[in-house]
Coordinates of C-alpha atoms and ligand atoms in Angstrom, one line a residue:
M1 CA -7.5 23.1 -43.5
T2 CA -10.6 24.0 -45.5
G3 CA -14.0 22.8 -44.2
A4 CA -15.3 20.7 -47.1
R5 CA -11.9 19.0 -47.8
A6 CA -11.2 18.2 -44.1
A7 CA -14.6 16.8 -43.5
G8 CA -14.3 14.4 -46.4
H9 CA -10.8 13.4 -45.3
D10 CA -11.5 13.2 -41.7
R11 CA -14.5 10.9 -42.2
V12 CA -12.1 8.3 -43.8
R13 CA -9.6 8.5 -40.9
L14 CA -12.2 8.9 -38.1
A15 CA -13.4 5.5 -38.3
P16 CA -13.9 3.9 -34.8
P17 CA -14.6 0.1 -34.9
D18 CA -18.2 -1.0 -35.3
T19 CA -18.4 -2.1 -31.7
V20 CA -17.7 1.4 -30.4
V21 CA -20.3 2.9 -32.9
E22 CA -22.8 0.4 -31.6
I23 CA -22.2 1.4 -27.9
A24 CA -22.6 5.1 -28.9
R25 CA -25.8 4.1 -30.7
V26 CA -27.2 2.4 -27.7
L27 CA -26.5 5.3 -25.5
T28 CA -27.8 7.9 -27.9
E29 CA -31.1 6.1 -28.5
A30 CA -31.5 6.0 -24.8
G31 CA -31.3 9.8 -24.8
F32 CA -27.8 10.3 -23.8
E33 CA -25.4 12.2 -26.0
T34 CA -22.2 10.3 -26.5
W35 CA -18.8 11.2 -28.2
C36 CA -15.5 9.6 -29.0
V37 CA -12.8 11.6 -27.0
G38 CA -9.1 11.7 -26.3
G39 CA -6.2 9.9 -27.8
A40 CA -8.1 7.8 -30.4
V41 CA -9.6 11.1 -32.0
R42 CA -6.1 12.8 -31.9
D43 CA -4.3 9.8 -33.5
A44 CA -7.0 9.3 -36.1
L45 CA -6.7 12.9 -37.1
L46 CA -3.0 12.4 -37.3
G47 CA -3.6 9.4 -39.5
E48 CA -2.2 7.0 -36.9
A49 CA -4.0 3.9 -35.6
H50 CA -5.1 3.8 -32.0
L51 CA -6.7 0.7 -30.4
D52 CA -8.7 2.3 -27.5
W53 CA -11.6 4.5 -28.7
D54 CA -12.7 5.9 -25.4
L55 CA -16.4 7.3 -25.2
A56 CA -17.6 10.2 -23.2
T57 CA -21.4 10.4 -22.4
A58 CA -24.0 12.2 -20.6
A59 CA -25.2 9.0 -19.1
T60 CA -24.4 8.4 -15.5
P61 CA -22.3 5.3 -14.6
A62 CA -25.6 3.9 -13.3
D63 CA -27.3 4.4 -16.7
V64 CA -24.4 2.7 -18.5
R65 CA -24.6 -0.3 -16.3
R66 CA -28.3 -0.4 -16.8
L67 CA -28.1 -0.2 -20.6
F68 CA -25.5 -2.9 -21.2
R69 CA -25.6 -6.4 -20.0
R70 CA -21.8 -6.9 -19.6
T71 CA -20.0 -4.1 -17.8
V72 CA -17.0 -3.7 -15.5
P73 CA -16.6 -0.9 -12.9
V74 CA -13.1 0.0 -14.0
G75 CA -13.1 3.5 -12.4
I76 CA -16.6 4.1 -11.2
E77 CA -15.6 6.9 -8.8
F78 CA -14.4 8.9 -11.9
G79 CA -17.2 7.9 -13.8
T80 CA -15.7 5.2 -16.0
V81 CA -17.5 2.0 -16.8
G82 CA -16.0 -0.6 -19.1
V83 CA -18.4 -2.0 -21.6
L84 CA -17.7 -5.6 -23.0
D85 CA -18.3 -6.1 -26.7
P86 CA -19.5 -9.6 -28.1
G87 CA -15.9 -10.3 -28.7
N88 CA -15.0 -9.6 -25.1
A89 CA -13.1 -6.5 -25.8
M90 CA -13.6 -3.7 -23.2
H91 CA -14.4 -0.1 -24.1
E92 CA -14.2 2.7 -21.6
V93 CA -17.3 4.8 -21.3
T94 CA -16.9 7.8 -19.0
T95 CA -19.6 10.2 -17.7
F96 CA -19.0 13.8 -18.8
R97 CA -17.3 15.2 -15.8
R98 CA -15.5 18.3 -14.3
D99 CA -12.6 18.1 -11.9
V100 CA -13.7 20.0 -8.8
K101 CA -10.6 19.4 -6.7
T102 CA -7.1 18.3 -7.7
D103 CA -4.0 18.4 -5.5
G104 CA -1.7 17.0 -8.1
R105 CA -2.4 13.4 -7.1
H106 CA -6.1 12.9 -6.7
A107 CA -9.1 14.3 -8.4
E108 CA -12.5 14.8 -7.1
V109 CA -15.1 14.8 -9.9
E110 CA -18.6 16.2 -10.5
F111 CA -20.9 14.8 -12.9
G112 CA -24.0 16.3 -14.7
V113 CA -21.9 18.6 -16.8
S114 CA -21.7 19.3 -20.6
L115 CA -19.3 17.9 -23.2
D116 CA -17.6 21.3 -23.4
D117 CA -17.0 21.1 -19.5
D118 CA -15.5 17.7 -20.0
L119 CA -13.2 18.8 -22.9
A120 CA -12.2 21.8 -20.7
R121 CA -10.7 19.6 -18.0
R122 CA -8.4 17.8 -20.5
D123 CA -4.8 18.6 -20.6
F124 CA -3.9 19.6 -24.1
T125 CA -5.9 20.9 -27.0
I126 CA -4.8 18.0 -29.2
N127 CA -6.4 15.7 -26.5
A128 CA -9.6 17.8 -26.3
I129 CA -11.3 17.1 -29.6
A130 CA -14.6 15.1 -29.5
Y131 CA -16.0 13.2 -32.5
N132 CA -19.6 12.0 -32.8
P133 CA -19.5 8.7 -34.5
L134 CA -23.2 8.7 -35.4
G135 CA -23.4 12.2 -36.8
G136 CA -19.8 12.6 -37.9
E137 CA -19.5 16.0 -36.1
L138 CA -16.2 17.3 -34.5
R139 CA -16.3 19.3 -31.3
D140 CA -13.1 21.2 -30.9
P141 CA -13.7 24.2 -28.7
F142 CA -9.9 24.7 -28.0
G143 CA -8.5 24.6 -31.4
G144 CA -7.0 21.1 -31.2
Q145 CA -7.2 20.6 -34.9
R146 CA -5.3 23.8 -35.7
D147 CA -2.6 22.7 -33.2
L148 CA -2.3 19.2 -34.7
E149 CA -1.8 21.0 -38.1
A150 CA 0.7 23.4 -36.5
R151 CA 2.4 20.4 -34.7
V152 CA 2.1 22.0 -31.2
V153 CA 1.4 20.8 -27.7
R154 CA -0.7 23.5 -26.0
A155 CA -2.4 23.4 -22.6
V156 CA -6.1 23.8 -22.4
G157 CA -6.6 27.1 -20.6
D158 CA -4.0 28.7 -18.4
P159 CA -0.9 26.6 -18.6
E160 CA 0.5 27.4 -15.2
A161 CA -2.9 26.8 -13.5
R162 CA -3.5 23.5 -15.3
M163 CA -0.1 22.2 -14.4
R164 CA -0.5 23.3 -10.7
E165 CA -3.7 21.1 -10.7
D166 CA -1.7 18.1 -11.8
R167 CA 2.0 18.2 -12.3
L168 CA 1.8 14.9 -14.4
R169 CA 0.7 17.1 -17.2
A170 CA 4.3 18.5 -17.4
L171 CA 5.6 15.1 -18.2
R172 CA 2.8 14.3 -20.5
A173 CA 3.4 17.4 -22.5
I174 CA 6.9 16.3 -23.1
R175 CA 5.8 12.8 -24.0
F176 CA 3.4 14.0 -26.5
A177 CA 5.9 16.4 -28.0
A178 CA 8.6 13.8 -28.4
R179 CA 6.2 11.1 -29.6
F180 CA 4.7 13.3 -32.5
G181 CA 7.7 15.4 -33.1
F182 CA 5.8 18.5 -32.0
E183 CA 6.9 21.7 -30.3
I184 CA 5.7 22.6 -26.9
E185 CA 3.9 26.1 -27.1
S186 CA 5.9 28.6 -25.2
A187 CA 3.7 29.4 -22.3
T188 CA 3.1 25.9 -22.0
W189 CA 6.8 25.1 -21.9
R190 CA 7.4 27.7 -19.2
A191 CA 4.7 26.0 -17.1
V192 CA 6.5 22.7 -17.7
A193 CA 9.8 24.1 -16.5
D194 CA 8.1 25.8 -13.5
S195 CA 6.6 22.5 -12.7
A196 CA 9.8 20.6 -12.5
P197 CA 10.6 21.1 -8.7
F198 CA 7.0 20.0 -7.9
T199 CA 7.1 16.8 -9.9
T200 CA 8.8 15.2 -6.9
R201 CA 5.4 15.1 -5.3
L202 CA 4.0 12.8 -7.9
S203 CA 3.8 9.2 -6.8
R204 CA 6.8 7.2 -7.9
E205 CA 4.3 4.8 -9.7
R206 CA 3.0 7.6 -11.9
V207 CA 6.6 8.7 -12.7
K208 CA 7.6 5.1 -13.6
Q209 CA 4.5 4.8 -15.8
E210 CA 5.5 7.9 -17.6
I211 CA 9.1 6.6 -18.2
E212 CA 7.6 3.3 -19.4
K213 CA 5.2 5.0 -21.8
T214 CA 8.0 7.2 -23.0
M215 CA 10.1 4.1 -23.7
Q216 CA 7.2 2.2 -25.3
Q217 CA 5.6 4.9 -27.4
V218 CA 8.3 7.4 -28.4
R219 CA 10.3 6.6 -31.4
Y220 CA 13.0 9.0 -30.5
A221 CA 13.0 8.7 -26.8
G222 CA 16.2 10.6 -26.4
R223 CA 14.3 13.7 -27.4
A224 CA 11.8 13.1 -24.6
I225 CA 14.7 12.8 -22.1
A226 CA 16.5 15.8 -23.5
L227 CA 13.3 17.8 -22.8
W228 CA 13.3 16.3 -19.2
R229 CA 16.9 17.5 -18.9
E230 CA 16.1 20.9 -20.3
S231 CA 13.1 21.6 -18.2
G232 CA 14.8 20.5 -14.9
V233 CA 12.4 17.5 -14.6
L234 CA 15.3 15.1 -14.9
A235 CA 17.3 16.7 -12.0
A236 CA 14.1 16.7 -9.8
L237 CA 13.0 13.1 -10.5
I238 CA 16.4 11.3 -11.2
P239 CA 19.0 13.4 -9.7
T240 CA 21.9 11.1 -10.7
L241 CA 20.8 11.5 -14.3
A242 CA 20.5 15.3 -14.2
N243 CA 23.5 15.8 -16.5
V244 CA 22.8 12.8 -18.7
T245 CA 25.1 13.1 -21.8
D246 CA 24.2 13.6 -25.4
V247 CA 25.9 10.3 -26.4
T248 CA 23.3 8.6 -24.0
L249 CA 20.4 10.5 -25.5
R250 CA 21.5 9.7 -29.0
S251 CA 22.0 6.1 -28.2
L252 CA 18.5 6.0 -27.0
D253 CA 17.2 7.3 -30.2
L254 CA 19.1 4.5 -32.0
L255 CA 17.1 1.9 -30.2
P256 CA 13.6 1.2 -31.5
P257 CA 10.5 1.0 -29.3
P258 CA 9.0 -2.3 -28.6
A259 CA 6.5 -2.1 -31.4
A260 CA 3.1 -2.6 -29.6
H261 CA 4.5 -4.8 -27.1
R262 CA 5.5 -7.5 -29.5
K263 CA 9.1 -7.1 -28.3
P264 CA 9.0 -6.3 -24.6
D265 CA 12.7 -6.7 -24.0
R266 CA 13.3 -3.6 -26.1
E267 CA 11.9 -1.5 -23.4
V268 CA 14.4 -2.8 -20.9
Q269 CA 17.1 -2.4 -23.6
R270 CA 16.1 1.3 -23.7
L271 CA 16.3 1.6 -19.9
V272 CA 19.9 0.2 -20.1
A273 CA 20.8 2.8 -22.7
L274 CA 19.2 5.6 -20.6
M275 CA 21.1 4.5 -17.4
A276 CA 24.6 4.1 -19.2
D277 CA 26.1 7.2 -17.7
L278 CA 25.7 5.7 -14.2
G279 CA 27.6 2.8 -12.8
G280 CA 25.6 -0.4 -12.2
R281 CA 24.9 0.5 -8.5
D282 CA 23.7 3.9 -9.1
A283 CA 21.5 2.7 -12.0
E284 CA 20.1 0.0 -9.8
R285 CA 19.4 2.6 -7.0
A286 CA 17.6 5.0 -9.4
L287 CA 15.4 2.1 -10.9
H288 CA 14.7 0.7 -7.6
D289 CA 13.6 4.1 -6.2
L290 CA 11.1 4.3 -9.2
R291 CA 9.7 1.0 -8.2
F292 CA 10.9 -1.0 -11.3
P293 CA 10.6 -4.6 -10.6
N294 CA 13.7 -6.3 -9.0
K295 CA 14.3 -8.4 -12.1
T296 CA 14.4 -5.4 -14.3
V297 CA 16.6 -3.5 -11.8
S298 CA 19.2 -6.2 -11.5
W299 CA 19.2 -7.0 -15.2
V300 CA 20.0 -3.4 -16.1
G301 CA 22.7 -3.3 -13.3
S302 CA 24.3 -6.4 -14.7
V303 CA 24.3 -5.3 -18.3
L304 CA 25.9 -2.0 -17.3
R305 CA 28.6 -3.8 -15.2
G306 CA 29.3 -6.1 -18.2
W307 CA 29.9 -3.1 -20.4
A308 CA 32.0 -1.4 -17.7
V309 CA 34.3 -4.5 -17.7
I310 CA 34.6 -4.9 -21.4
G311 CA 33.9 -1.7 -23.0
D312 CA 37.4 -0.3 -23.1
D313 CA 38.8 -3.4 -24.3
V314 CA 36.2 -3.7 -27.1
R315 CA 36.9 -0.1 -28.2
R316 CA 40.7 -0.8 -28.4
A317 CA 40.3 -4.2 -30.2
L318 CA 37.8 -3.0 -32.7
G319 CA 40.2 -0.2 -33.6
E320 CA 43.1 -2.7 -34.3
L321 CA 43.6 -4.3 -37.8
G322 CA 42.1 -7.7 -38.0
G323 CA 39.8 -7.1 -35.0
P324 CA 39.6 -9.0 -31.8
T325 CA 41.1 -12.5 -31.5
D326 CA 38.8 -15.5 -30.7
A327 CA 40.4 -15.6 -27.3
A328 CA 39.4 -12.0 -26.7
L329 CA 35.8 -12.7 -27.6
R330 CA 35.7 -15.7 -25.4
R331 CA 37.0 -13.5 -22.6
W332 CA 34.3 -11.0 -23.2
A333 CA 31.6 -13.5 -23.3
G334 CA 32.9 -15.1 -19.9
A335 CA 33.2 -11.6 -18.3
T336 CA 29.7 -10.5 -19.1
G337 CA 28.2 -14.0 -18.8
R338 CA 26.9 -15.6 -21.9
T339 CA 23.2 -14.7 -21.4
R340 CA 24.0 -11.1 -21.0
A341 CA 26.5 -10.9 -23.9
R342 CA 23.8 -9.9 -26.5
A343 CA 22.4 -7.0 -24.3
V344 CA 25.9 -5.9 -23.5
W345 CA 26.8 -5.7 -27.1
R346 CA 23.6 -3.8 -28.1
L347 CA 24.4 -1.3 -25.6
G348 CA 28.0 -1.0 -26.9
A349 CA 26.9 -0.8 -30.5
V350 CA 24.3 2.0 -29.9
R351 CA 26.8 4.0 -27.8
F352 CA 29.5 3.7 -30.5
G353 CA 26.9 4.6 -33.0
A354 CA 25.9 7.7 -31.0
E355 CA 29.5 8.8 -30.7
R356 CA 30.0 8.5 -34.5
Q357 CA 26.9 10.6 -35.0
L358 CA 28.2 13.3 -32.7
G359 CA 31.5 13.4 -34.5
Q360 CA 33.4 11.6 -31.9
P361 CA 35.9 8.8 -32.6
A362 CA 34.4 5.4 -32.4
P363 CA 34.9 1.9 -34.1
P364 CA 33.1 1.7 -37.4
A365 CA 29.6 0.0 -37.4
S366 CA 30.9 -2.9 -39.7
A367 CA 33.7 -3.7 -37.2
V368 CA 31.2 -3.7 -34.4
A369 CA 28.6 -5.9 -36.3
S370 CA 31.2 -8.5 -37.3
A371 CA 32.8 -8.8 -33.9
Y372 CA 29.3 -9.1 -32.3
R373 CA 28.2 -11.8 -34.7
R374 CA 31.6 -13.7 -34.0
E375 CA 31.1 -13.3 -30.3
M376 CA 27.5 -14.7 -30.4
R377 CA 28.7 -17.7 -32.3
I378 CA 31.7 -18.4 -30.0
A379 CA 29.8 -17.7 -26.8
F380 CA 27.3 -20.5 -27.4
R381 CA 29.9 -22.9 -28.8
D382 CA 33.0 -22.6 -26.7
P383 CA 33.6 -22.8 -23.0
V384 CA 33.5 -19.3 -21.5
E385 CA 32.4 -19.8 -17.9
I386 CA 33.6 -21.6 -15.0
G387 CA 30.5 -23.9 -15.3
D388 CA 31.6 -24.8 -18.7
L389 CA 35.0 -26.3 -17.6
A390 CA 35.5 -30.1 -17.9
V391 CA 36.3 -30.3 -14.2
D392 CA 34.4 -28.9 -11.1
G393 CA 35.2 -28.3 -7.5
V394 CA 34.4 -32.0 -6.6
D395 CA 36.9 -33.1 -9.2
L396 CA 39.5 -30.8 -7.8
L397 CA 38.8 -31.8 -4.1
A398 CA 39.3 -35.4 -5.1
A399 CA 42.6 -34.3 -6.7
G400 CA 43.8 -32.9 -3.4
I401 CA 43.1 -29.3 -3.8
A402 CA 41.8 -27.7 -0.6
P403 CA 38.3 -26.0 -0.7
G404 CA 38.0 -22.2 -0.2
P405 CA 39.6 -19.3 -1.9
G406 CA 42.4 -21.4 -3.2
M407 CA 40.0 -23.6 -5.0
K408 CA 38.4 -20.6 -6.6
A409 CA 41.7 -19.3 -7.7
V410 CA 42.5 -22.6 -9.3
L411 CA 39.3 -22.6 -11.2
E412 CA 39.7 -19.1 -12.5
H413 CA 43.2 -20.1 -13.6
L414 CA 41.9 -23.1 -15.5
L415 CA 39.1 -20.9 -17.1
D416 CA 41.9 -18.6 -18.2
Y417 CA 43.8 -21.5 -19.7
V418 CA 40.7 -22.7 -21.6
L419 CA 39.7 -19.3 -22.8
E420 CA 43.1 -19.0 -24.4
N421 CA 42.5 -22.3 -26.3
P422 CA 39.2 -24.2 -25.8
T423 CA 40.7 -27.6 -27.0
R424 CA 42.4 -27.6 -23.6
N425 CA 39.0 -28.2 -22.0
T426 CA 39.4 -31.9 -21.2
R427 CA 39.3 -33.5 -17.9
D428 CA 42.9 -34.9 -18.2
A429 CA 44.5 -31.7 -19.4
L430 CA 42.8 -29.6 -16.6
L431 CA 43.6 -32.1 -13.8
A432 CA 47.2 -32.0 -15.0
R433 CA 47.2 -28.2 -15.1
A434 CA 45.4 -28.0 -11.7
A435 CA 48.2 -30.3 -10.2
I436 CA 50.7 -27.8 -11.3
V437 CA 49.0 -24.4 -10.2
G438 CA 47.3 -26.0 -7.2
S439 CA 50.6 -26.9 -5.6
R440 CA 52.1 -23.3 -6.1
Ligands
ATP501 P1 -2.1 7.4 -24.9 O1 -1.9 7.0 -26.4 O2 -0.9 7.6 -24.3 O3 -3.0 6.4 -24.1 P2 -4.2 9.3 -24.5 O4 -4.4 10.7 -25.1 O5 -5.2 8.3 -24.8 O6 -2.7 8.8 -25.0 P3 -4.6 8.7 -21.8 O7 -3.6 8.7 -20.6 O8 -5.0 7.4 -22.1 O9 -4.0 9.4 -23.0 O10 -5.8 9.7 -21.4 C1 -7.0 9.7 -22.3 C2 -7.5 11.2 -22.3 O11 -7.8 11.7 -20.9 C3 -6.4 12.1 -22.9 O12 -6.4 12.3 -24.2 C4 -6.8 13.4 -22.2 O13 -7.9 14.1 -22.8 C5 -7.3 13.0 -20.8 N1 -6.2 13.0 -19.8 C6 -5.5 11.9 -19.3 N2 -4.7 12.3 -18.3 C7 -4.9 13.6 -18.0 C8 -4.5 14.5 -17.2 N3 -3.4 14.2 -16.2 N4 -5.0 15.7 -17.1 C9 -6.0 16.1 -18.0 N5 -6.4 15.2 -18.9 C10 -6.0 14.0 -19.0
MG502 MG1 -5.3 6.2 -23.9

């Protein structure tokens, strides 16, 4: 990009909020050089919005706390102080620092260094650009703007050394590449792949956070996981997923990210899709190992089990003329449970979609959409679960049926009877039926 044009252009896009400029002004007027750094500068140069404008400053954390009335010591040992603006939004202000010791998990930092030192400790060139919101100057000692233009993720400095310092950078390289549709520069990529066996030393929480950020931020999350697979990171971190299929990766690409957290269940939906090559148990084990909350673990497991039960049937019925019968739709809703039906179908729909894209035979999208709509209507209208029956265990007990497994069998038989034809779901009809089957 040429200087003059770029400058004019960048000033428009590099527009941090007034509150951030104001913080920079206070620090600068007190004699402390202060710059916008990191993701916000990168995203602004890419023309994308970014909410958190982080500041880096020559001021020490003590200076920052002295200069602003309302601060929060968010990461004081690393030099980060949160400054609250009049609207109570917090902005992170971090003292220029150098990492003096890293063991891949913890960093020990040293203050009293220059902006360039601070930029040098950052992971990728595209993340190591500083912008002075007062003067409008860009500081870019590692060619971050050039790499943004070339759409390349490149380590700052020696890639092998940088990843040895912190193996999380291997996962971050992949996430940024997939998020922006960038290539990973070849030496950086070699360092990512060489890092794979060592990623097991990362805390499970950091790994989980990377997976979450990938599901939240990356439009084509399948591309990120493909790079996890290709680099060996997947085999190291989630061995049961080492050979994740292309259908799974493609299905992940068909599920949109949660759109700035306005639709959080989309993140879980993407986890379901990611785990779909595994059975419910293995998926639960993998997610549990990664410290996902129990609620998420069991939801993913139950959706996968639901699809395992109905998937083959669905595929067959959608291939037949006229599509599934109402009775089949009720059975499916009953088998997955009505509350999981939507998630199970969404999984099925993206897997079929992925198969079609990969040239494999799968039911057409229109058949999937129409059966899905019909099932949703039916699932919330008709009796599909034992709890929906017009009789319960107490009624059957009163009718002389012994409690225990026999009772359960009768209830299941009655459900079957009702799934076939929901008008049978009356107390009289079911008690009469129970009298016949219960005595067998
Ligand atoms: P995101 O949109 O995901 O928040 P980001 O670039 O803001 O992207 P953060 O994790 O918030 O990423 O980190 C802020 C900045 O701190 C990065 O841009 C980078 O300069 C630096 N940084 C973060 N993590 C590391 C790391 N592990 N190694 C080196 N530098 C890092
Ligand atoms: Mg950030």
